[in-house]
Coordinates of C-alpha atoms in Angstrom, one line a residue:
Chain Y
X18 CA 83.9 34.8 111.9
X19 CA 80.7 36.4 110.5
X20 CA 79.1 36.8 114.2
X21 CA 82.2 38.7 115.5
X22 CA 81.8 41.0 112.4
X23 CA 78.0 42.3 113.1
X24 CA 79.0 42.4 117.0
X25 CA 81.7 44.6 116.1
X26 CA 79.6 46.2 114.4
X27 CA 76.9 46.8 116.6
X28 CA 79.1 47.7 119.4
X29 CA 80.9 50.7 116.6
X30 CA 77.0 52.2 116.3
X31 CA 76.3 51.8 120.0
X32 CA 79.3 54.0 120.7
X33 CA 78.2 56.9 118.9
X34 CA 74.7 56.6 120.3
X35 CA 76.8 57.2 123.3
X36 CA 78.9 59.5 122.4
X37 CA 76.6 61.5 120.7
X38 CA 74.0 60.7 123.8
X39 CA 77.1 62.2 125.8
X40 CA 77.7 65.6 124.0
X41 CA 74.0 66.5 123.8
X42 CA 74.1 66.0 128.0
X43 CA 76.8 68.3 128.1
X44 CA 75.2 70.9 125.4
X45 CA 72.0 71.0 127.0
X46 CA 74.1 71.4 130.3
X47 CA 75.8 74.5 130.0
X48 CA 73.2 76.0 127.0
X49 CA 71.1 76.6 130.1
X50 CA 68.4 74.4 127.5
X51 CA 65.4 73.6 129.6
X52 CA 64.1 70.1 127.8
X53 CA 60.6 70.2 129.1
X54 CA 59.8 73.6 128.2
X55 CA 61.0 73.3 124.5
X56 CA 58.1 71.0 124.5
X57 CA 55.5 73.1 125.7
X58 CA 56.5 75.8 124.2
X59 CA 55.7 74.4 120.8
X60 CA 52.1 74.5 121.8
X61 CA 52.1 77.7 123.1
X62 CA 53.6 79.1 120.3
X63 CA 50.9 77.6 118.2
X64 CA 48.1 79.0 120.4
X65 CA 49.4 82.7 120.6
X66 CA 49.9 82.8 116.3
X67 CA 46.7 81.3 116.4
X68 CA 45.5 84.5 118.3
X69 CA 47.6 87.1 117.4
X70 CA 50.3 86.8 114.8
X71 CA 48.2 87.6 111.7
X72 CA 47.5 91.1 109.3
X73 CA 44.0 93.1 110.7
X74 CA 42.6 95.2 108.6
X75 CA 44.6 98.1 110.2
X76 CA 47.8 96.8 109.5
X77 CA 47.0 96.8 105.7
X78 CA 47.1 100.4 105.6
X79 CA 51.3 99.5 106.2
X80 CA 51.6 97.9 102.9
X81 CA 53.0 100.7 101.0
X82 CA 55.8 101.1 103.7
X83 CA 56.4 97.2 103.9
X84 CA 56.7 96.9 100.1
X85 CA 58.5 100.1 99.4
X86 CA 61.7 98.3 102.2
X87 CA 61.2 94.9 101.3
X88 CA 61.8 95.9 97.7
X89 CA 64.7 97.9 99.6
X90 CA 66.3 94.7 100.8
X91 CA 65.8 92.9 97.6
X92 CA 67.4 95.1 96.1
X93 CA 70.6 95.5 97.8
X94 CA 70.8 91.8 98.3
X95 CA 70.6 92.1 94.1
X96 CA 73.4 94.0 94.2
X97 CA 76.1 92.8 96.6
X98 CA 75.7 89.8 95.6
X99 CA 76.3 90.8 91.7
X100 CA 79.9 92.7 92.4
X101 CA 80.6 90.4 95.4
X102 CA 79.8 87.6 92.4
X103 CA 82.9 89.7 89.8
X104 CA 85.4 90.2 92.8
X105 CA 85.0 86.4 93.5
X106 CA 85.9 85.2 89.8
X107 CA 89.3 87.2 89.3
X108 CA 89.8 85.5 93.2
X109 CA 88.3 82.5 92.2
X110 CA 90.5 82.3 88.8
X111 CA 93.7 83.2 90.6
X112 CA 93.2 81.5 93.7
X113 CA 92.7 77.6 91.0
X114 CA 94.5 75.2 91.0
X115 CA 94.0 74.3 87.1
X116 CA 93.9 78.3 85.9
X117 CA 95.7 79.9 88.8
X118 CA 98.7 82.2 89.0
X119 CA 100.1 80.1 91.7
X120 CA 102.3 80.5 94.6
X121 CA 102.2 83.0 96.9
X122 CA 99.1 85.3 94.5
X123 CA 97.3 81.8 94.1
X124 CA 98.1 81.5 98.7
X125 CA 96.9 84.9 99.2
X126 CA 94.2 84.9 96.5
X127 CA 93.0 81.7 98.8
X128 CA 93.7 82.4 103.1
X129 CA 92.0 86.6 102.2
X130 CA 89.0 84.2 100.6
X131 CA 88.9 81.3 104.0
X132 CA 89.2 84.8 106.1
X133 CA 86.3 86.4 104.5
X134 CA 84.4 83.4 104.6
X135 CA 84.3 82.8 108.5
X136 CA 83.7 86.2 109.7
X137 CA 79.6 85.9 109.5
X138 CA 77.4 88.6 108.0
X139 CA 76.1 89.0 111.3
X140 CA 79.8 90.1 112.4
X141 CA 80.6 92.4 109.4
X142 CA 77.4 94.1 110.0
X143 CA 78.1 94.8 113.7
X144 CA 81.3 96.4 112.8
X145 CA 80.6 98.3 109.5
X146 CA 77.7 100.4 111.6
X147 CA 80.6 101.3 113.9
X148 CA 81.7 103.4 110.7
X149 CA 78.5 103.4 108.3
X150 CA 75.9 103.9 110.3
X151 CA 72.2 103.0 110.2
X152 CA 72.6 103.3 106.3
X153 CA 71.4 101.2 103.3
X154 CA 75.8 100.3 102.5
X155 CA 76.0 98.9 106.6
X156 CA 74.2 96.5 105.2
X157 CA 75.0 96.0 101.4
X158 CA 78.4 96.1 102.8
X159 CA 78.1 93.4 105.5
X160 CA 76.3 91.3 102.7
X161 CA 79.5 91.6 100.6
X162 CA 81.5 90.5 102.0
X163 CA 80.3 87.7 103.0
X164 CA 78.7 86.4 99.6
X165 CA 82.5 87.5 98.5
X166 CA 84.2 84.9 100.6
X167 CA 81.6 82.5 99.7
X168 CA 81.9 82.6 96.4
X169 CA 85.3 82.5 95.9
X170 CA 84.8 79.4 97.4
X171 CA 82.1 77.6 95.7
X172 CA 83.9 79.5 92.4
X173 CA 87.0 77.8 92.7
X174 CA 85.5 74.3 92.7
X175 CA 83.7 74.8 89.7
X176 CA 86.2 75.9 88.0
X177 CA 88.4 72.9 88.8
X178 CA 86.0 70.6 88.6
X179 CA 85.5 71.8 85.0
X180 CA 88.3 72.7 83.4
X181 CA 91.4 70.5 84.3
X182 CA 91.6 69.1 80.5
X183 CA 90.3 72.0 78.7
X184 CA 92.8 73.9 79.9
X185 CA 95.9 71.2 79.4
X186 CA 95.0 70.9 76.0
X187 CA 94.1 74.6 75.0
X188 CA 97.9 74.8 76.4
X189 CA 99.5 72.7 74.7
X190 CA 98.0 74.6 71.1
X191 CA 100.2 77.8 72.6
X192 CA 96.8 79.8 73.5
X193 CA 97.2 82.6 75.4
X194 CA 96.4 83.1 79.0
X195 CA 93.3 85.8 78.7
X196 CA 91.9 83.3 75.5
X197 CA 91.9 80.2 77.9
X198 CA 89.7 82.2 80.7
X199 CA 87.7 83.8 78.7
X200 CA 86.9 81.1 75.6
X201 CA 87.3 77.8 77.7
X202 CA 87.0 78.2 81.5
X203 CA 84.1 79.9 81.5
X204 CA 82.1 79.5 79.3
X205 CA 82.4 75.7 80.5
X206 CA 81.3 76.7 83.8
X207 CA 78.8 79.6 83.2
X208 CA 76.2 77.6 84.2
X209 CA 77.7 76.6 87.7
X210 CA 77.9 80.0 88.1
X211 CA 74.8 81.4 87.5
X212 CA 73.6 79.2 89.7
X213 CA 75.7 79.7 92.2
X214 CA 74.7 83.2 92.3
X215 CA 71.1 82.9 92.5
X216 CA 71.6 80.5 95.2
X217 CA 73.7 83.0 97.1
X218 CA 70.9 86.0 96.0
X219 CA 68.1 84.1 98.1
X220 CA 70.4 83.3 100.7
X221 CA 71.3 87.2 101.0
X222 CA 67.5 88.5 101.4
X223 CA 66.8 86.3 104.8
X224 CA 69.8 87.4 105.6
X225 CA 69.1 90.7 105.0
X226 CA 66.3 90.3 107.7
X227 CA 68.4 89.8 110.0
X228 CA 71.4 92.1 109.3
X229 CA 68.3 95.0 109.3
X230 CA 67.6 93.8 112.6
X231 CA 71.1 94.8 114.1
X232 CA 71.8 97.7 111.9
X233 CA 68.5 98.9 111.6
X234 CA 67.5 98.7 108.2
X235 CA 65.6 97.9 106.0
X236 CA 62.4 94.9 105.9
X237 CA 64.3 94.1 109.6
X238 CA 64.0 97.0 111.0
X239 CA 60.7 97.3 110.2
X240 CA 60.2 93.7 111.7
X241 CA 61.8 94.7 114.4
X242 CA 60.0 98.2 115.0
X243 CA 56.7 96.5 114.7
X244 CA 58.2 93.1 117.1
X245 CA 58.8 95.5 119.9
X246 CA 56.1 98.1 120.3
X247 CA 53.9 94.7 120.6
X248 CA 52.0 95.2 116.6
X249 CA 51.9 92.0 116.3
X250 CA 49.8 92.0 113.4
X251 CA 52.0 94.5 111.5
X252 CA 54.5 92.3 112.2
X253 CA 53.2 89.2 110.5
X254 CA 52.2 90.8 107.6
X255 CA 55.8 91.5 107.0
X256 CA 56.5 87.8 107.4
X257 CA 53.8 86.5 105.1
X258 CA 55.2 89.8 101.9
X259 CA 59.0 88.3 103.1
X260 CA 57.8 84.6 102.6
X261 CA 56.0 86.3 99.4
X262 CA 59.0 87.4 97.3
X263 CA 61.6 84.6 98.3
X264 CA 59.0 82.2 96.6
X265 CA 59.4 84.3 93.6
X266 CA 63.1 84.6 93.9
X267 CA 62.6 81.2 94.5
X268 CA 60.7 79.6 91.1
X269 CA 62.6 81.9 88.8
X270 CA 65.6 80.2 90.2
X271 CA 64.4 77.2 89.9
X272 CA 62.9 77.6 86.1
X273 CA 66.7 78.9 85.4
X274 CA 68.6 76.7 87.0
X275 CA 66.1 73.6 85.3
X276 CA 67.1 75.9 81.7
X277 CA 70.3 76.2 82.1
X278 CA 72.0 73.2 84.1
Chain P
X272 CA 65.4 86.0 53.3
X273 CA 66.7 83.4 51.4
X274 CA 67.6 79.7 52.0
X275 CA 71.5 80.5 52.5
X276 CA 71.1 83.6 55.0
X277 CA 68.9 81.1 57.2
X278 CA 71.5 78.8 57.0
X279 CA 73.7 81.5 58.1
X280 CA 72.3 82.4 61.1
X281 CA 72.7 80.1 64.1
X282 CA 69.5 78.4 65.5
X283 CA 67.8 79.4 68.6
X284 CA 69.5 78.1 72.2
X285 CA 67.1 78.5 75.0
X286 CA 70.0 77.9 77.3
X287 CA 72.6 80.8 75.8
X288 CA 69.3 82.8 75.8
X289 CA 68.4 82.6 79.2
X290 CA 71.8 82.7 80.2
X291 CA 72.2 86.2 78.5
X292 CA 68.3 87.2 80.2
X293 CA 69.3 86.1 83.7
X294 CA 73.0 88.3 83.0
X295 CA 71.8 91.6 81.8
X296 CA 69.0 91.3 84.5
X297 CA 70.9 91.3 87.0
X298 CA 73.2 93.7 85.9
X299 CA 70.6 96.2 85.3
X300 CA 68.7 95.5 88.3
X301 CA 72.1 95.8 90.0
X302 CA 73.0 99.4 88.3
X303 CA 68.7 100.4 89.3
X304 CA 70.0 99.4 92.9
X305 CA 73.1 101.6 93.1
X306 CA 70.8 104.4 91.5
X307 CA 67.7 104.2 93.8
X308 CA 69.2 103.7 96.7
X309 CA 68.4 106.4 100.1
X310 CA 72.2 107.4 100.6
X311 CA 71.4 109.6 103.0
X312 CA 74.0 112.0 102.3
X313 CA 76.6 109.9 103.8
X314 CA 80.8 111.1 103.6
X315 CA 81.4 107.5 101.4
X316 CA 84.9 108.1 101.9
X317 CA 85.1 109.1 105.5
X318 CA 82.7 106.2 106.3
X319 CA 85.4 103.9 104.2
X320 CA 89.1 105.4 105.4
X321 CA 87.2 105.1 109.2
X322 CA 86.5 101.1 108.6
X323 CA 89.4 100.7 107.5
X324 CA 91.2 101.9 110.2
X325 CA 88.0 100.3 112.6
X326 CA 89.8 97.3 110.8
X327 CA 93.3 97.9 111.5
X328 CA 92.4 98.7 114.8
X329 CA 90.8 95.6 115.6
X330 CA 93.1 92.4 114.0
X331 CA 96.2 94.4 115.3
X332 CA 95.0 95.8 118.8
X333 CA 92.9 92.9 120.1
X334 CA 92.1 92.9 123.6
X335 CA 90.1 91.4 126.5
X336 CA 88.2 94.3 128.4
X337 CA 84.9 93.4 129.2
X338 CA 85.2 89.9 129.4
X339 CA 88.2 87.2 130.1
X340 CA 89.5 84.9 127.4
X341 CA 88.1 81.8 129.8
X342 CA 84.9 83.6 129.9
X343 CA 85.0 84.2 126.3
X344 CA 86.4 80.3 125.3
X345 CA 83.2 79.1 127.4
X346 CA 80.4 81.8 125.9
X347 CA 81.8 80.5 123.0
X348 CA 81.2 76.5 123.5
X349 CA 77.8 77.8 125.0
X350 CA 77.1 79.0 120.9
X351 CA 78.7 76.0 119.8
X352 CA 76.2 73.6 122.8
X353 CA 73.6 75.5 120.5
X354 CA 74.3 75.2 117.5
X355 CA 74.9 71.2 118.2
X356 CA 71.1 70.7 119.8
X357 CA 69.7 72.2 116.6
X358 CA 71.4 70.8 114.5
X359 CA 71.2 67.1 116.0
X360 CA 67.0 67.9 117.2
X361 CA 67.1 68.9 113.2
X362 CA 68.3 66.0 111.9
X363 CA 66.3 62.7 114.0
X364 CA 63.2 65.1 112.4
X365 CA 63.9 65.8 109.2
X366 CA 65.1 62.1 109.4
X367 CA 61.6 60.9 109.4
X368 CA 59.9 64.2 107.7
X369 CA 62.4 63.1 105.0
X370 CA 61.2 59.5 104.9
X371 CA 58.1 60.9 104.4
X372 CA 59.1 63.7 101.8
X373 CA 60.5 61.1 99.0
X374 CA 58.5 61.2 96.1
X375 CA 60.0 57.6 96.1
X376 CA 58.8 56.0 99.5
X377 CA 55.8 58.1 100.4
X378 CA 52.5 58.5 98.4
X379 CA 52.8 61.7 96.7
X380 CA 49.5 63.2 98.8
X381 CA 52.1 63.1 101.8
X382 CA 54.6 64.3 100.0
X383 CA 53.8 67.3 98.6
X384 CA 52.1 67.8 101.7
X385 CA 55.1 67.7 103.3
X386 CA 57.5 69.3 100.9
X387 CA 54.8 73.0 101.1
X388 CA 55.1 73.0 104.6
X389 CA 59.0 72.8 104.8
X390 CA 59.1 75.0 102.2
X391 CA 57.1 77.8 103.6
X392 CA 59.4 76.9 106.9
X393 CA 62.5 77.9 105.0
X394 CA 60.9 80.8 104.1
X395 CA 61.0 83.2 106.7
X396 CA 64.4 84.0 108.3
X397 CA 65.6 82.0 111.3
X398 CA 65.5 84.8 113.4
X399 CA 61.8 85.5 112.8
X400 CA 61.5 81.8 113.8
X401 CA 63.2 82.7 117.2
X402 CA 61.5 86.1 117.9
X403 CA 58.1 84.3 117.3
X404 CA 59.3 81.6 119.6
X405 CA 60.8 83.9 122.4
X406 CA 57.2 86.1 122.5
X407 CA 55.8 81.8 124.0
X408 CA 59.4 81.0 125.5
X409 CA 61.2 83.8 126.8
X410 CA 64.3 84.8 125.3
X411 CA 66.8 82.8 125.9
X412 CA 67.7 79.2 124.9
X413 CA 64.9 77.6 124.9
X414 CA 63.6 80.4 121.9
X415 CA 66.5 80.0 120.1
X416 CA 66.9 76.4 120.0
X417 CA 63.4 75.3 118.9
X418 CA 63.2 78.3 116.2
X419 CA 66.7 77.4 114.9
X420 CA 65.4 73.6 115.1
X421 CA 62.6 75.1 112.9
X422 CA 65.0 76.1 110.3
X423 CA 67.2 73.5 110.5
X424 CA 64.6 71.0 110.0
X425 CA 63.1 72.4 106.6
X426 CA 67.0 73.0 105.1
X427 CA 67.7 69.2 106.1
X428 CA 64.7 66.9 104.9
X429 CA 64.9 69.3 101.2
X430 CA 68.7 68.4 101.6
X431 CA 68.0 64.3 103.0
X432 CA 64.6 63.7 100.4
X433 CA 66.4 64.9 97.8
X434 CA 69.3 62.0 98.6
X435 CA 66.8 59.4 98.9
X436 CA 64.9 60.1 96.1
X437 CA 68.6 59.7 94.1
X438 CA 68.3 56.0 95.1
X439 CA 67.5 53.6 92.4
X440 CA 64.0 52.6 91.4
X441 CA 64.7 48.9 90.5
X442 CA 66.2 48.3 94.7
X443 CA 63.5 48.9 96.1
X444 CA 61.0 47.5 93.6
X445 CA 63.2 44.9 93.9
X446 CA 62.8 44.5 97.8
X447 CA 59.0 45.3 97.6
X448 CA 58.5 41.9 95.1
X449 CA 60.6 39.8 97.6
X450 CA 58.3 40.7 100.4
X451 CA 60.0 43.2 102.3
X452 CA 58.2 46.2 104.1
X453 CA 58.4 50.1 104.7
X454 CA 60.7 49.3 107.7
X455 CA 63.1 47.2 105.9
X456 CA 63.4 48.9 103.0
X457 CA 64.4 52.4 104.6
X458 CA 66.7 50.6 107.0
X459 CA 68.1 47.8 104.3
X460 CA 68.3 49.7 101.5
X461 CA 67.5 53.4 101.3
X462 CA 69.7 54.6 104.8
X463 CA 72.9 52.3 104.2
X464 CA 73.0 53.9 100.8
X465 CA 72.4 57.5 101.3
X466 CA 74.0 57.8 105.2
X467 CA 77.4 59.1 103.5
X468 CA 75.1 62.4 101.7
X469 CA 73.3 62.5 104.9
X470 CA 76.6 63.2 106.9
X471 CA 77.7 65.6 105.0
X472 CA 74.6 67.2 104.5
X473 CA 74.4 67.8 108.7
X474 CA 77.5 68.5 108.9
X475 CA 77.1 71.8 106.6
X476 CA 74.3 72.4 108.2
X477 CA 76.4 72.1 111.7
X478 CA 79.0 74.3 110.0
X479 CA 75.6 77.1 109.0
X480 CA 74.4 76.3 112.2
X481 CA 77.0 77.5 114.2
X482 CA 77.3 81.2 112.9
X483 CA 73.3 82.0 113.2
X484 CA 73.8 80.9 117.0
X485 CA 76.6 83.3 116.6
X486 CA 73.8 85.2 114.9
X487 CA 71.1 85.1 117.5
X488 CA 73.3 85.6 120.4
X489 CA 73.7 89.2 118.8
X490 CA 69.9 89.6 117.9
X491 CA 67.7 87.7 119.6
X492 CA 69.7 87.4 123.0
X493 CA 70.4 84.1 122.9
X494 CA 73.2 83.6 125.3
X495 CA 77.1 82.6 124.3
X496 CA 80.0 85.2 122.3
X497 CA 77.8 86.3 119.4
X498 CA 75.9 88.7 122.9
X499 CA 79.4 89.2 124.2
X500 CA 79.5 90.5 120.3
X501 CA 77.2 92.5 120.2
X502 CA 77.8 94.5 123.6
X503 CA 81.1 94.8 122.4
X504 CA 79.9 97.4 119.0
X505 CA 76.8 98.5 120.6
X506 CA 77.5 99.3 124.1
X507 CA 80.8 99.5 124.7
X508 CA 82.2 101.0 121.1
X509 CA 85.4 98.2 122.0
X510 CA 86.4 97.8 118.6
X511 CA 90.2 95.8 120.5
X512 CA 87.5 93.7 122.1
X513 CA 85.6 93.4 118.3
X514 CA 89.2 92.3 117.5
X515 CA 89.8 89.3 120.1
X516 CA 86.2 87.7 119.8
X517 CA 86.6 87.9 116.0
X518 CA 89.9 85.9 116.4
X519 CA 88.4 83.4 118.7
X520 CA 85.5 82.9 116.3
X521 CA 87.9 83.0 113.3
X522 CA 90.2 80.2 114.4
X523 CA 87.3 78.1 115.2
X524 CA 85.4 77.9 112.2
X525 CA 88.7 78.1 110.8
X526 CA 88.8 74.6 112.6
X527 CA 85.8 73.8 112.0
X528 CA 85.6 73.6 108.3
X529 CA 89.5 72.0 107.8
X530 CA 87.2 69.1 110.3
X531 CA 84.8 69.2 107.6
X532 CA 86.6 68.9 104.9
X533 CA 88.8 65.4 106.5
X534 CA 85.2 63.9 107.1
X535 CA 84.1 64.1 103.4
X536 CA 87.5 62.6 102.4
X537 CA 86.7 60.3 104.9
X538 CA 83.9 59.4 103.3
X539 CA 84.9 59.2 99.8
X540 CA 87.7 57.1 100.3
X541 CA 84.9 55.2 102.0
X542 CA 82.3 54.5 98.9

């Protein structure tokens, strides 16, 4: 019997591998992916990067412009995350299974969050671009909608995880709905909420770069401008400044997480 | 201060202080951001009203004009194919690098080096990787897949190595004591015990890659439905076609999410 067990297990693994291989081949076919070119382009790109993609003296003159546009991008990300978190918290409390008001409102709150989460920020930015034009607010609202959807799901899960027993206990003592929320639910899950907010800020700075390329604002616009005018040393300076900014924010948020969790 | 007053005072709590400081700085930075933005005299209310108008047209009168429904579905599958290839390549490379980066399976220097390189790759946004590779390979699926794979690898190495590090130290020690070599330890203890985490992280990355592939179609000419979305919004200004494409993507993304939820549940039951 044991023989059989291992044979079956092996067969199953083999089947999974075959399935994966088949899907891979189909994917390569429909996307027109050139496998050989894929391998050869890596050393080619590395070679090009070593010869062209580093900041030189001339590009350093552009540093003030780059710094002012990265600080705008960082601020947009922080502001969008903070305001979205506020709305997400309200929706999460309403949509959660333990604290939710239930019924129609809970359902509406969950479906709104699902729709917002599944429309990508790049899609939001292109939709908003039509009315808002090349403006800071285009990126701001695109990030806001995407973050709102994601944080609502994350917050709902955190609230469900933390508060099921305490809410029941407090309800039986006759505490009012709002005092349960403000005295028990929020204090219990605030470290997790902050951790999610910090995560979203890091993500949003990267997303803001993409949005900037699509909508012509912030650091993404600057990169695209230098890149398309073949000014690669200035473009590489943009990348370096961006990496530095993300490292700083990651370090700060890692420290905060370590202390509060 | 008398002893009584001291006793009345709450003891210093580092956790609470940091939480308050974090919240306060977020609020201050947000207010500062709103105060310093260059709004360029935008007519905010007009823009909001016109956006609401756009959204209602989008969602209530969708149609396909420049592409047919069948074409749109084909392009959607191209995007899906890009996401799949990226995730697969990323997972294979990340598995090897993740083993090298896990502190309990590798030597400290190697682990630090791999983690450092991966952190740098992760800090650069995906779109920049794609554009950098596009210089060498030309705009298209090759640059998109390689660039997106770079970012997937960096993300997955971090999550994989963290799952490997969760493995009980005693297990590895016991296997080492019984004379198992590194490959045996990896295949008999490390991978079986962390496979559920690996699968659920990989699937999560697949969801992310799907939306990244969409964006790359729009921003870096990678093809797929993202490119049509970009054309509809930036060249044809066809709000109704944007709506139709959005519906298609939305249905697909929700399907993916439901599937991911089912897989996660199944894995959890098995454990």
